[in-house]
Short mmCIF file of C-alpha atoms and ligand atoms in Angstrom, two decimals:
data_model
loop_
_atom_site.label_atom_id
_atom_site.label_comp_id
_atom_site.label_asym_id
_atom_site.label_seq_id
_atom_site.Cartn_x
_atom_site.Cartn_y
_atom_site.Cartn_z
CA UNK A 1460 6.84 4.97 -35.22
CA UNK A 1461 7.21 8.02 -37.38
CA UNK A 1462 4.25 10.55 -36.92
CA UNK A 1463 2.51 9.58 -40.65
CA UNK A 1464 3.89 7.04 -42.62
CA UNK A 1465 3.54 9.51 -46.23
CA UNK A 1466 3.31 13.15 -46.29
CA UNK A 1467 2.93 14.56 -49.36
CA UNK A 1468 3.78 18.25 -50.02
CA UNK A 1469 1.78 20.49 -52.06
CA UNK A 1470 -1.90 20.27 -52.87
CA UNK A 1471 -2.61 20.86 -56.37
CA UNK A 1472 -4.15 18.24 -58.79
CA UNK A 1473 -0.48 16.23 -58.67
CA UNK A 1474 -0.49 15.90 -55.02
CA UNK A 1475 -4.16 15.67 -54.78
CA UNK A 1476 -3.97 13.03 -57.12
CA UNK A 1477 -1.34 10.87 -55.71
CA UNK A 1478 -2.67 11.35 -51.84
CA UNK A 1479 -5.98 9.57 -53.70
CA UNK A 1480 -4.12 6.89 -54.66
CA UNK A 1481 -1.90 5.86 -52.32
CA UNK A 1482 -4.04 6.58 -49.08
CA UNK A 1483 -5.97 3.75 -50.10
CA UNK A 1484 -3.73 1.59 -49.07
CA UNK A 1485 -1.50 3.66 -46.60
CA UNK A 1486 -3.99 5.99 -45.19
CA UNK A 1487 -1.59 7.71 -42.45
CA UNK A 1488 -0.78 10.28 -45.04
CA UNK A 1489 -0.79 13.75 -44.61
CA UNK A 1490 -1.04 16.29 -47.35
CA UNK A 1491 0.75 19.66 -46.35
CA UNK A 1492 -0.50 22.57 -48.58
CA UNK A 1493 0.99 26.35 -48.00
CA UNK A 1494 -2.53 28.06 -48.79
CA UNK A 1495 -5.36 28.16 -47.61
CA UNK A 1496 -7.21 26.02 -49.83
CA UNK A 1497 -5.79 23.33 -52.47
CA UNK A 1498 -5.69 24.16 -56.18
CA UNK A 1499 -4.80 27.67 -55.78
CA UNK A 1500 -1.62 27.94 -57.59
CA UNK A 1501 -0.83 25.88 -61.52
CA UNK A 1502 -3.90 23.24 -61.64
CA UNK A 1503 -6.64 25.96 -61.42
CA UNK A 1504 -4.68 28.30 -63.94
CA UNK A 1505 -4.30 26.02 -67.28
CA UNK A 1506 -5.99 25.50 -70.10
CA UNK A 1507 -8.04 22.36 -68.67
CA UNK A 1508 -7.41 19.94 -71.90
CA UNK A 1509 -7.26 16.45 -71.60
CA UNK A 1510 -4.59 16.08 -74.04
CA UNK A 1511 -4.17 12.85 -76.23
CA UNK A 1512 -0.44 12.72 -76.34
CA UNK A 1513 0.49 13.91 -79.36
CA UNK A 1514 3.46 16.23 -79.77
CA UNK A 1515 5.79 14.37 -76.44
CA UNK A 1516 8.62 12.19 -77.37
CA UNK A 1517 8.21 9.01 -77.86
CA UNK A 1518 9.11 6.50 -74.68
CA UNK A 1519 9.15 9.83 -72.63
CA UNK A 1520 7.47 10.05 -69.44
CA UNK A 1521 5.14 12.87 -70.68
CA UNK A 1522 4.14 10.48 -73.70
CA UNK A 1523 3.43 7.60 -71.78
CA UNK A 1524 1.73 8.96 -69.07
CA UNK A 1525 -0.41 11.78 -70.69
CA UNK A 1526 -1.44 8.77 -73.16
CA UNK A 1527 -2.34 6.52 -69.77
CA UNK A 1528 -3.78 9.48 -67.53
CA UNK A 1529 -5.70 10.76 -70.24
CA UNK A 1530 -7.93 7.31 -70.67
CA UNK A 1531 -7.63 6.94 -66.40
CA UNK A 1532 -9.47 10.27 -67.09
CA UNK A 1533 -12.55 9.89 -69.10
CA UNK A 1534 -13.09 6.67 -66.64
CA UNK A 1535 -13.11 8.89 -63.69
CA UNK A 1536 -15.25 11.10 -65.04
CA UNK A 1537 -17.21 9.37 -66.08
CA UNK A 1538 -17.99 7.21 -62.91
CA UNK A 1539 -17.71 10.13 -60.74
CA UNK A 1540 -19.73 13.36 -62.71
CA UNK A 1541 -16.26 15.27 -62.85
CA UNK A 1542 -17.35 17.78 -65.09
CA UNK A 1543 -16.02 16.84 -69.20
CA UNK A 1544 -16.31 16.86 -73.04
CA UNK A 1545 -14.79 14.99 -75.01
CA UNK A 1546 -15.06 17.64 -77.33
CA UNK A 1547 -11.80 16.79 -80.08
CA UNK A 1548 -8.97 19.12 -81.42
CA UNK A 1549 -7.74 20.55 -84.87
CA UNK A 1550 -4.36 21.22 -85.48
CA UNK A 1551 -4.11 23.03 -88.90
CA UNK A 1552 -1.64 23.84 -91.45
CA UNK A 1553 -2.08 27.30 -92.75
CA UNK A 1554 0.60 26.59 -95.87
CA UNK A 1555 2.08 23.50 -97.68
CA UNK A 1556 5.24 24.15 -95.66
CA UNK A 1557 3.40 23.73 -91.83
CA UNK A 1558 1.38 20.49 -93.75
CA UNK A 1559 4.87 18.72 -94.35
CA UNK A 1560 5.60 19.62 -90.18
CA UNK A 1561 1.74 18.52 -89.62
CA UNK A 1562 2.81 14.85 -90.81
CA UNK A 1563 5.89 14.56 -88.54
CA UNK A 1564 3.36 15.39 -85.58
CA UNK A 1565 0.83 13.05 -86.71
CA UNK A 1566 3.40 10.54 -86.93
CA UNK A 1567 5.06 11.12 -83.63
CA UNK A 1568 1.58 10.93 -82.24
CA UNK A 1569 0.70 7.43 -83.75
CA UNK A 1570 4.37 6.26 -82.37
CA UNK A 1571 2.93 7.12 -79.19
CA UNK A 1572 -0.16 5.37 -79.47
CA UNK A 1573 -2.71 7.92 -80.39
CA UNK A 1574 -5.81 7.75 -82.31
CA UNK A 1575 -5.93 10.70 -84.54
CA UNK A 1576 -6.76 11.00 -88.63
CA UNK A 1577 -5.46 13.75 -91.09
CA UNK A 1578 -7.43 15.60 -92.99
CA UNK A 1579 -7.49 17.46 -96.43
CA UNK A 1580 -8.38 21.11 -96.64
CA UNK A 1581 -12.30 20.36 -97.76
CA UNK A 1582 -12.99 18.03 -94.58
CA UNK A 1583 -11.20 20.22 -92.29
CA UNK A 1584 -13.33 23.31 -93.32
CA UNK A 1585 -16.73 21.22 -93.48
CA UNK A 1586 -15.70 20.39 -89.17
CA UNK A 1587 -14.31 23.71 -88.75
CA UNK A 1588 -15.39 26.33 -91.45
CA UNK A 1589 -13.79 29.60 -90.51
CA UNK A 1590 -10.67 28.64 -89.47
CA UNK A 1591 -7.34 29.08 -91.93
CA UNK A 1592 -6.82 25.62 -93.24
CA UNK A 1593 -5.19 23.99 -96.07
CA UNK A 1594 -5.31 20.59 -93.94
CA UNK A 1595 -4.99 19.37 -90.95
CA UNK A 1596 -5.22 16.56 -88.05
CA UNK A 1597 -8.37 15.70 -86.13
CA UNK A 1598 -7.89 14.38 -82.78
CA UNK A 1599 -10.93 12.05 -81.16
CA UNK A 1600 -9.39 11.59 -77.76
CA UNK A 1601 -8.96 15.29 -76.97
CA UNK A 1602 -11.26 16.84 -74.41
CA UNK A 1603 -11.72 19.35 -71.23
CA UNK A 1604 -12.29 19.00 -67.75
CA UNK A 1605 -12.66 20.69 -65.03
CA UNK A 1606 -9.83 21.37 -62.69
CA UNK A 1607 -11.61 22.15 -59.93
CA UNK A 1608 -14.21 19.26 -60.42
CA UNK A 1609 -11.18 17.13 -60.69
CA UNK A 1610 -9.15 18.14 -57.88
CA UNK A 1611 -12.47 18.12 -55.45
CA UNK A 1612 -12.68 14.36 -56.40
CA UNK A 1613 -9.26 13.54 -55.38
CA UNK A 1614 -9.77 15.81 -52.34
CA UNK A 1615 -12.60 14.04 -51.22
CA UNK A 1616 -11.26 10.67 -52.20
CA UNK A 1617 -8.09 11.24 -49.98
CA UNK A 1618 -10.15 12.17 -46.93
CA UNK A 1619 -12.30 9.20 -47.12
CA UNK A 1620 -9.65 6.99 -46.87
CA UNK A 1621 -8.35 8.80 -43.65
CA UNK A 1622 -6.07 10.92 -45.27
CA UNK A 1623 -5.34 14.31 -43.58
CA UNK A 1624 -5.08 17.20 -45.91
CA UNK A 1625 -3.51 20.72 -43.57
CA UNK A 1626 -3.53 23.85 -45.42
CA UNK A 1627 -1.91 27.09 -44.16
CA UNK A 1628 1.44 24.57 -44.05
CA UNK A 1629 4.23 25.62 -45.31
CA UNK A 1630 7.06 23.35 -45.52
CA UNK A 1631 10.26 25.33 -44.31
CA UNK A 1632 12.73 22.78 -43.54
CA UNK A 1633 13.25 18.87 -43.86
CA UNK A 1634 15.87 16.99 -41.91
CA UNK A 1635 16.67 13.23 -42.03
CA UNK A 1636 16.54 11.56 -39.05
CA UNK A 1637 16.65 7.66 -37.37
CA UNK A 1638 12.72 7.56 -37.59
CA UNK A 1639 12.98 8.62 -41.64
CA UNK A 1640 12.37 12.55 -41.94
CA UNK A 1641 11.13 15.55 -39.44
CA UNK A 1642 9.29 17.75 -41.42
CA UNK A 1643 9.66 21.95 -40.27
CA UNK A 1644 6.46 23.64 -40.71
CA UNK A 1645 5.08 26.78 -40.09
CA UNK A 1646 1.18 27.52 -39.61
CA UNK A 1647 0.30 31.30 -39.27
CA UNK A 1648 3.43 32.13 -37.88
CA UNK A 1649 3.36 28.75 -35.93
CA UNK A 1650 6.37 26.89 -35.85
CA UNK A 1651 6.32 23.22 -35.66
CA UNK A 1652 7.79 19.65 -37.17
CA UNK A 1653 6.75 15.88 -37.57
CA UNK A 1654 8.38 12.91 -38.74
CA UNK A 1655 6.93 10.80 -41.64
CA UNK A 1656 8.72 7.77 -43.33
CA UNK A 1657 8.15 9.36 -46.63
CA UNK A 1658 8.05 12.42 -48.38
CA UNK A 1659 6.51 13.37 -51.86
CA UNK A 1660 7.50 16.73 -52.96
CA UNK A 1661 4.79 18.23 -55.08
CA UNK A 1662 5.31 21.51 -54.89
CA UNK A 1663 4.60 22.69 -58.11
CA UNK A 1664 6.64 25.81 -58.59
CA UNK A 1665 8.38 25.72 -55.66
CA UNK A 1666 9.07 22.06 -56.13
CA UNK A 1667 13.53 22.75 -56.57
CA UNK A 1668 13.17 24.60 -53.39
CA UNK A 1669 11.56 21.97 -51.46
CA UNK A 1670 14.42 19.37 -53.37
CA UNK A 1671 17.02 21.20 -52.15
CA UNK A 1672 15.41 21.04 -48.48
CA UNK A 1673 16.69 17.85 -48.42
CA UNK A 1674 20.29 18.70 -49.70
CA UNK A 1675 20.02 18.36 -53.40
CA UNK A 1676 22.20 20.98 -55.22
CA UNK A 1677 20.04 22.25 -58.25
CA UNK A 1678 22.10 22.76 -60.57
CA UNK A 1679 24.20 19.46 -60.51
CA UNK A 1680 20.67 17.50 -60.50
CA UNK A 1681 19.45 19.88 -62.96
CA UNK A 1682 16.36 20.10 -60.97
CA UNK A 1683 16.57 24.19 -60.87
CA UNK A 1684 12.82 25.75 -62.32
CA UNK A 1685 12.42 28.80 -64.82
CA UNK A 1686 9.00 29.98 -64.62
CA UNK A 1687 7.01 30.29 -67.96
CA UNK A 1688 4.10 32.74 -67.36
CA UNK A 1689 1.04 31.70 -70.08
CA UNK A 1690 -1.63 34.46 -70.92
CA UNK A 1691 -5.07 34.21 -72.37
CA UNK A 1692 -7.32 36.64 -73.80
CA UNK A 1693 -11.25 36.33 -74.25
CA UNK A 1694 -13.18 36.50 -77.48
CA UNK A 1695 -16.15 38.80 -77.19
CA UNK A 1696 -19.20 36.95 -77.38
CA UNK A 1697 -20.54 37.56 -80.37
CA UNK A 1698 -17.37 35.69 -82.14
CA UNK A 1699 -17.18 32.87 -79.41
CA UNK A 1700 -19.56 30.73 -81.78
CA UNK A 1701 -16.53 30.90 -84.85
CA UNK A 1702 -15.24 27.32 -83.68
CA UNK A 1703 -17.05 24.61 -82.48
CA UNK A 1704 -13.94 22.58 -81.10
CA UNK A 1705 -10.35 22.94 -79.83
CA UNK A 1706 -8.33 24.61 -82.48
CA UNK A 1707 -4.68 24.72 -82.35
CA UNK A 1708 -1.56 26.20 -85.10
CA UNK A 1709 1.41 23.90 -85.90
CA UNK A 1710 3.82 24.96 -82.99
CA UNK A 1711 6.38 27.62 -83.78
CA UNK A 1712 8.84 27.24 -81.00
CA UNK A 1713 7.99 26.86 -77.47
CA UNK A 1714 4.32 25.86 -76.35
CA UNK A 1715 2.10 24.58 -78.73
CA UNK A 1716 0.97 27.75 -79.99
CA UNK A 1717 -1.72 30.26 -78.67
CA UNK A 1718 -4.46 28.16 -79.75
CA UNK A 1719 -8.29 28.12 -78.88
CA UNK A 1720 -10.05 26.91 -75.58
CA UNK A 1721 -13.26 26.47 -74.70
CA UNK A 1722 -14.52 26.95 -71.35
CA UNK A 1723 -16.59 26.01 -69.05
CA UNK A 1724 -18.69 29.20 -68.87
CA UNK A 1725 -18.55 28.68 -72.70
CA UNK A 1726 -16.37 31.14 -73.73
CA UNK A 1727 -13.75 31.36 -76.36
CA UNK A 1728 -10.16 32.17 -75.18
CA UNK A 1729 -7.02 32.27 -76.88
CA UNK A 1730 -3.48 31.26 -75.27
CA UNK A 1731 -1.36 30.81 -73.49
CA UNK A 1732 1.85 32.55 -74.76
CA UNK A 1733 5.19 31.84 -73.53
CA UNK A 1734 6.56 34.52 -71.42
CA UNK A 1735 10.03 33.53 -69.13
CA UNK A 1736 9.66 35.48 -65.80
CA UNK A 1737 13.50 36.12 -65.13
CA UNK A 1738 13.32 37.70 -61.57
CA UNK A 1739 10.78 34.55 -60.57
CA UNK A 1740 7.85 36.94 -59.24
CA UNK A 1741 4.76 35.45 -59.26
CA UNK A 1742 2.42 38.08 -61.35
CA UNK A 1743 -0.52 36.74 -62.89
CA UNK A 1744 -1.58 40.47 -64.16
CA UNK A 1745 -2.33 40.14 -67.97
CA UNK A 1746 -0.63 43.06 -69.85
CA UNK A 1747 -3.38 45.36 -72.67
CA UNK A 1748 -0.07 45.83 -74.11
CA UNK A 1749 0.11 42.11 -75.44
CA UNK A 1750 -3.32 42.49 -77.51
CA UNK A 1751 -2.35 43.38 -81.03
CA UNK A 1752 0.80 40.53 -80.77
CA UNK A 1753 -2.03 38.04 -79.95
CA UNK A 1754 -4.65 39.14 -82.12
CA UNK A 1755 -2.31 38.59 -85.20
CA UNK A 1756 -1.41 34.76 -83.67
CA UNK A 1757 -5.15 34.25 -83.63
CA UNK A 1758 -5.59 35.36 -87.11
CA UNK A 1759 -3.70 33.17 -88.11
CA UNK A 1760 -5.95 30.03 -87.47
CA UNK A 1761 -9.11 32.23 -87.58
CA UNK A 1762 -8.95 35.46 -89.88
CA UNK A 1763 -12.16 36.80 -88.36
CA UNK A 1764 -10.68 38.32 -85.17
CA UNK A 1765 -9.65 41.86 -84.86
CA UNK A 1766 -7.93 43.37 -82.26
CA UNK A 1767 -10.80 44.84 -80.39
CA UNK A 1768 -12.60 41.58 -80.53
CA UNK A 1769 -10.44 40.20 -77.47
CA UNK A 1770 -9.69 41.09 -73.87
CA UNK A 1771 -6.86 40.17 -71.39
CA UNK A 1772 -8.24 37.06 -69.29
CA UNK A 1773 -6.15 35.07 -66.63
CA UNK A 1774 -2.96 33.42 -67.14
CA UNK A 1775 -0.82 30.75 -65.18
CA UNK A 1776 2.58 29.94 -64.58
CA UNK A 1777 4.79 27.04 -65.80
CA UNK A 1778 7.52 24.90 -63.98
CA UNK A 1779 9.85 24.45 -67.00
CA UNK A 1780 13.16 22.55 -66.00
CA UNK A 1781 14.69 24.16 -69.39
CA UNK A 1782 15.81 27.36 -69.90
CA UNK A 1783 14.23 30.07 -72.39
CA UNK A 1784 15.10 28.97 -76.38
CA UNK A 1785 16.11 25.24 -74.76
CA UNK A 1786 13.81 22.00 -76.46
CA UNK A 1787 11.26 20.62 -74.02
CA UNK A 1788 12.57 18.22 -71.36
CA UNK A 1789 10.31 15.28 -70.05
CA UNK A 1790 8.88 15.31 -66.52
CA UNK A 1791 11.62 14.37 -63.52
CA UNK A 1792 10.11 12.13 -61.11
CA UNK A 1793 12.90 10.59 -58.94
CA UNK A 1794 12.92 8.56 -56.13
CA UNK A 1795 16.25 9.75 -54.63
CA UNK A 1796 17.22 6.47 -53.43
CA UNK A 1797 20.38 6.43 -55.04
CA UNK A 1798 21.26 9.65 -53.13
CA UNK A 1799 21.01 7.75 -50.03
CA UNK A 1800 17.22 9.85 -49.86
CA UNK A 1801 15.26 6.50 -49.11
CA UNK A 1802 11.26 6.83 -49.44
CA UNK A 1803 11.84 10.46 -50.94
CA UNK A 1804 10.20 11.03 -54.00
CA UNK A 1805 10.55 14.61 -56.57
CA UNK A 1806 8.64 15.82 -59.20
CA UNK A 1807 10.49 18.83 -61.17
CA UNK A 1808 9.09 20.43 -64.11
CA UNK A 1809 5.64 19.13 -64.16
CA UNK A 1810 4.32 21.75 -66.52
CA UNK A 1811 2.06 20.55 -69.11
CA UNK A 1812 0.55 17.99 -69.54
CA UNK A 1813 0.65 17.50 -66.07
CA UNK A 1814 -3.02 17.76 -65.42
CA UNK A 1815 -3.85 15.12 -68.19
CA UNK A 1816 -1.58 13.26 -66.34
CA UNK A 1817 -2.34 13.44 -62.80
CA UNK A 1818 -3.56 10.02 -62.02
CA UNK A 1819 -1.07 7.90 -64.16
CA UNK A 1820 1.81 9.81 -62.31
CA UNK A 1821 -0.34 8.71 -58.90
CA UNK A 1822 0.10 5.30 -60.27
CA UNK A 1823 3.96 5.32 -61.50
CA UNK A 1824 4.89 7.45 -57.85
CA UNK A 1825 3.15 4.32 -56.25
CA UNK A 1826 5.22 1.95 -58.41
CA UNK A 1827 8.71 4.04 -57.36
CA UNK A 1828 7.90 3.67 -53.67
CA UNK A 1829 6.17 0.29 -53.19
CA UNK A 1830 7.43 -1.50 -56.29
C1 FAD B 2400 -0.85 28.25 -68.81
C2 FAD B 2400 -0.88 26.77 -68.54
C3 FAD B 2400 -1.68 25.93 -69.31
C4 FAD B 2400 -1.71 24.56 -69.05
N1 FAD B 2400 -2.60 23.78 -69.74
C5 FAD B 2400 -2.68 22.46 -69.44
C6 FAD B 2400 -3.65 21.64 -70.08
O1 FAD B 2400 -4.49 22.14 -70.82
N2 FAD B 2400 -3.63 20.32 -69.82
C7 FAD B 2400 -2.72 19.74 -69.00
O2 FAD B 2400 -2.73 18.53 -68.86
N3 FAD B 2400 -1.84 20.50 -68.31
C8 FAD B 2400 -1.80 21.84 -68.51
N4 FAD B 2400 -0.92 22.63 -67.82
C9 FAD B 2400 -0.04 22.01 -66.83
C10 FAD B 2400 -0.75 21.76 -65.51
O3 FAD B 2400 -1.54 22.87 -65.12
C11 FAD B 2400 0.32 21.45 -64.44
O4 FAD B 2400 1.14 20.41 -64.91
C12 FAD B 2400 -0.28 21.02 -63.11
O5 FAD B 2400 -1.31 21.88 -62.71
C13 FAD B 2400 0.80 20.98 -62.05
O6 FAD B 2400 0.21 20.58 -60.85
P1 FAD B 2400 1.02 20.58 -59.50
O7 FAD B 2400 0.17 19.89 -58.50
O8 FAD B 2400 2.40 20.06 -59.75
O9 FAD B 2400 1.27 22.12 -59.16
P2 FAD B 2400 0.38 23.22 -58.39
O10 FAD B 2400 -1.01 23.23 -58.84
O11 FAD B 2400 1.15 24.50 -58.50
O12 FAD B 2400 0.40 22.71 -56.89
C14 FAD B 2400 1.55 22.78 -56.08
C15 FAD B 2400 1.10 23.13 -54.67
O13 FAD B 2400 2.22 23.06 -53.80
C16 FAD B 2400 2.05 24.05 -52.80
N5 FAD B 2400 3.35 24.34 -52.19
C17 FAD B 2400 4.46 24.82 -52.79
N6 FAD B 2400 5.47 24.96 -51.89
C18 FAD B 2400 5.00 24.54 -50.70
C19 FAD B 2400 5.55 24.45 -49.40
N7 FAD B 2400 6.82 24.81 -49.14
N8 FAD B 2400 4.77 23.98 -48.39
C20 FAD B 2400 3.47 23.62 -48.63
N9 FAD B 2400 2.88 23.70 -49.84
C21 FAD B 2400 3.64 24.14 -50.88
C22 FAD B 2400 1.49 25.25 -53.59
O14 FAD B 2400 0.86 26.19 -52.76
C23 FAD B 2400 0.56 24.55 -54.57
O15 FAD B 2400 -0.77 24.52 -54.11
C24 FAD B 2400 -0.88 24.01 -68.05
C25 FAD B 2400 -0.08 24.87 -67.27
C26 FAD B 2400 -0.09 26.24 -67.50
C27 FAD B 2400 0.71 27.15 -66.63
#
């Protein structure tokens, strides 16, 4: 008998998520997280939207399970006080060129099963009356959460089924063997291994190293991650009042645009940008010299801001499968059966809307390993 039946690498809201799930059928399961607490890295560093599903191809696996995780969602929340609003998003033209792109999204996002309703330039300004409009599309389904609120209830959910969740773990080598796979770990300096019968590699940003752990070659898989830093900056206080809602731009070219958030501490941020990290250091230091860049992308949804009105905030880091300038690719969530990798499941690229999500891809990573 192997030493847990699942261990599950990486505990952020993906592998918090699917360690809620599955332990409560197959509670030896062992969550094996590198810091010292979960939800330090990607899920505590995002904007926090439930997203409907708008903008993601059609059939995709970002459409169809942002669309399911999002509804799995408000019923959590719900049921278990997880901290949310269901608080509904703008996305607005600015000129009759972006309201021609404005239909293609609102189409795309009826294909993929979304409730959402356009609206001319008078209704948009009577929801929304100092933004930059000349019409736009009003999402129902969009809200916020809380990360943390989120990933404490799959924490908690996880440990009362008898799941184990070890932090200060960091996975350094996996080997197969006759009992399934010995997992290498080291704790403070402390070397040691187990054996599991399966392993779920959540590792967020290190999730390609972890893949190739287990003798997948990156580049021929096309599982190899570009990071894709995202920076915010706060609106002073006295503006945070100038929306009431989520307010977003038509996309320009990667992201959906540095749009506005509202947080928990009710404050009004802008972001994130798109910023490719090409020597892969983590840095999560926002730059003063990006104001005046993201002042004019803010005034172009809401002409009120001036430069001095904002200030560098946090930012977070994407796990992008596609290189700078590429289109989007959809989430990669393998079990690598047919590379003779039985009970070994990978999830590359889980940038956004991975946190929307969470609990459908719980449900489809049970579905790949227990059918
Ligand atoms: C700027 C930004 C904005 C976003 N906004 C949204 C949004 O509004 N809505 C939305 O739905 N999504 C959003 N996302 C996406 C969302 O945040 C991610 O999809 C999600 O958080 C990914 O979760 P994860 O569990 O895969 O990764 P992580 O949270 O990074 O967790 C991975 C964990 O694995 C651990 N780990 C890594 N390697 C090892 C190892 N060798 N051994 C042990 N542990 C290891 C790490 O320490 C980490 O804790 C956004 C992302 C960014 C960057």
């Amino acid at each position: 008998m192997p030493d847990f039946e699942v261990t599950v690498i990486g505990a952020g809201v993906i592998g918090l998520a699917i360690a809620a799930r599955l332990s409560e059928r197959h509670p030896s399961l062992v969550v094996v997280e590198k810091n010292e607490r979960y939800g330090m890295e990607t899920s505590s560093r995002n904007s926090e939207v439930i997203h409907a599903g708008i903008y993601y191809t059609p059939g995709s696996l970002k459409a169809r399970l942002c669309v399911e995780g999002r509804e799995q969602l408000y019923t959590l929340c719900s049921k278990h006080d997880i901290p949310h609003k269901r608080i509904t998003k703008i996305i607005t033209a600015t000129n009759e060129e972006e309201l021609a792109r404005i239909e293609a999204i609102y189409r795309n996002g009826i294909t993929n099963g979304v409730e959402l309703k356009m609206l001319d330039r008078r209704a948009t300004l009577k929801l929304e009356p100092n933004i930059n409009t000349v019409g736009s599309i009003f999402s129902p389904t969009t809200g916020i959460i809380s990360a943390h609120g989120l990933m404490d209830y799959f924490y908690h959910a996880a440990i009362n089924n008898g799941a184990t969740v070890q932090h200060y773990c960091d996975v350094m080598g996996i080997e197969s063997s006759s009992r399934g796979y010995t997992i290498f770990v080291d704790e403070h300096g402390h070397r040691s291994s187990f054996t599991t019968e399966k392993v779920i590699n959540a590792a967020g940003l290190y999730a390609d190293r972890v893949a190739s752990m287990v003798g997948i070659d990156l580049e021929k898989a096309g599982y190899k991650q570009y990071f894709a830093k995202g920076s915010y900056f706060v609106v002073t206080p006295s503006k945070a009042r100038l929306v009431s809602r989520l307010v977003y731009p038509v996309p320009l070219n990667e992201g959906l645009g540095v749009h506005a958030v509202l947080d928990w501490g009710g404050r009004l941020k802008f972001g994130p940008d798109v910023e490719y990290l090409h020597d892969k250091r983590i840095d999560y230091f926002v730059a003063e010299a990006k104001r005046s860049a993201f002042a004019a992308s803010i005034r172009r949804i809401l002409p009120a801001i001036q430069d001095e009105d904002i200030t560098p905030d946090m930012s977070g880091i994407r796990a992008k499968i596609q290189k700078e300038g590429e289109p989007p690719k959809d989430f990669l969530i393998v079990h690598e059966r047919e590379r003779g990798l039985e009970g070994v499941v990978n999830l590359v690229g889980m940038d956004s809307p991975g946190l929307t999500s969470s609990p459908a891809i719980a449900r489809y990573v049970e579905e790949l390993l227990y059918g």
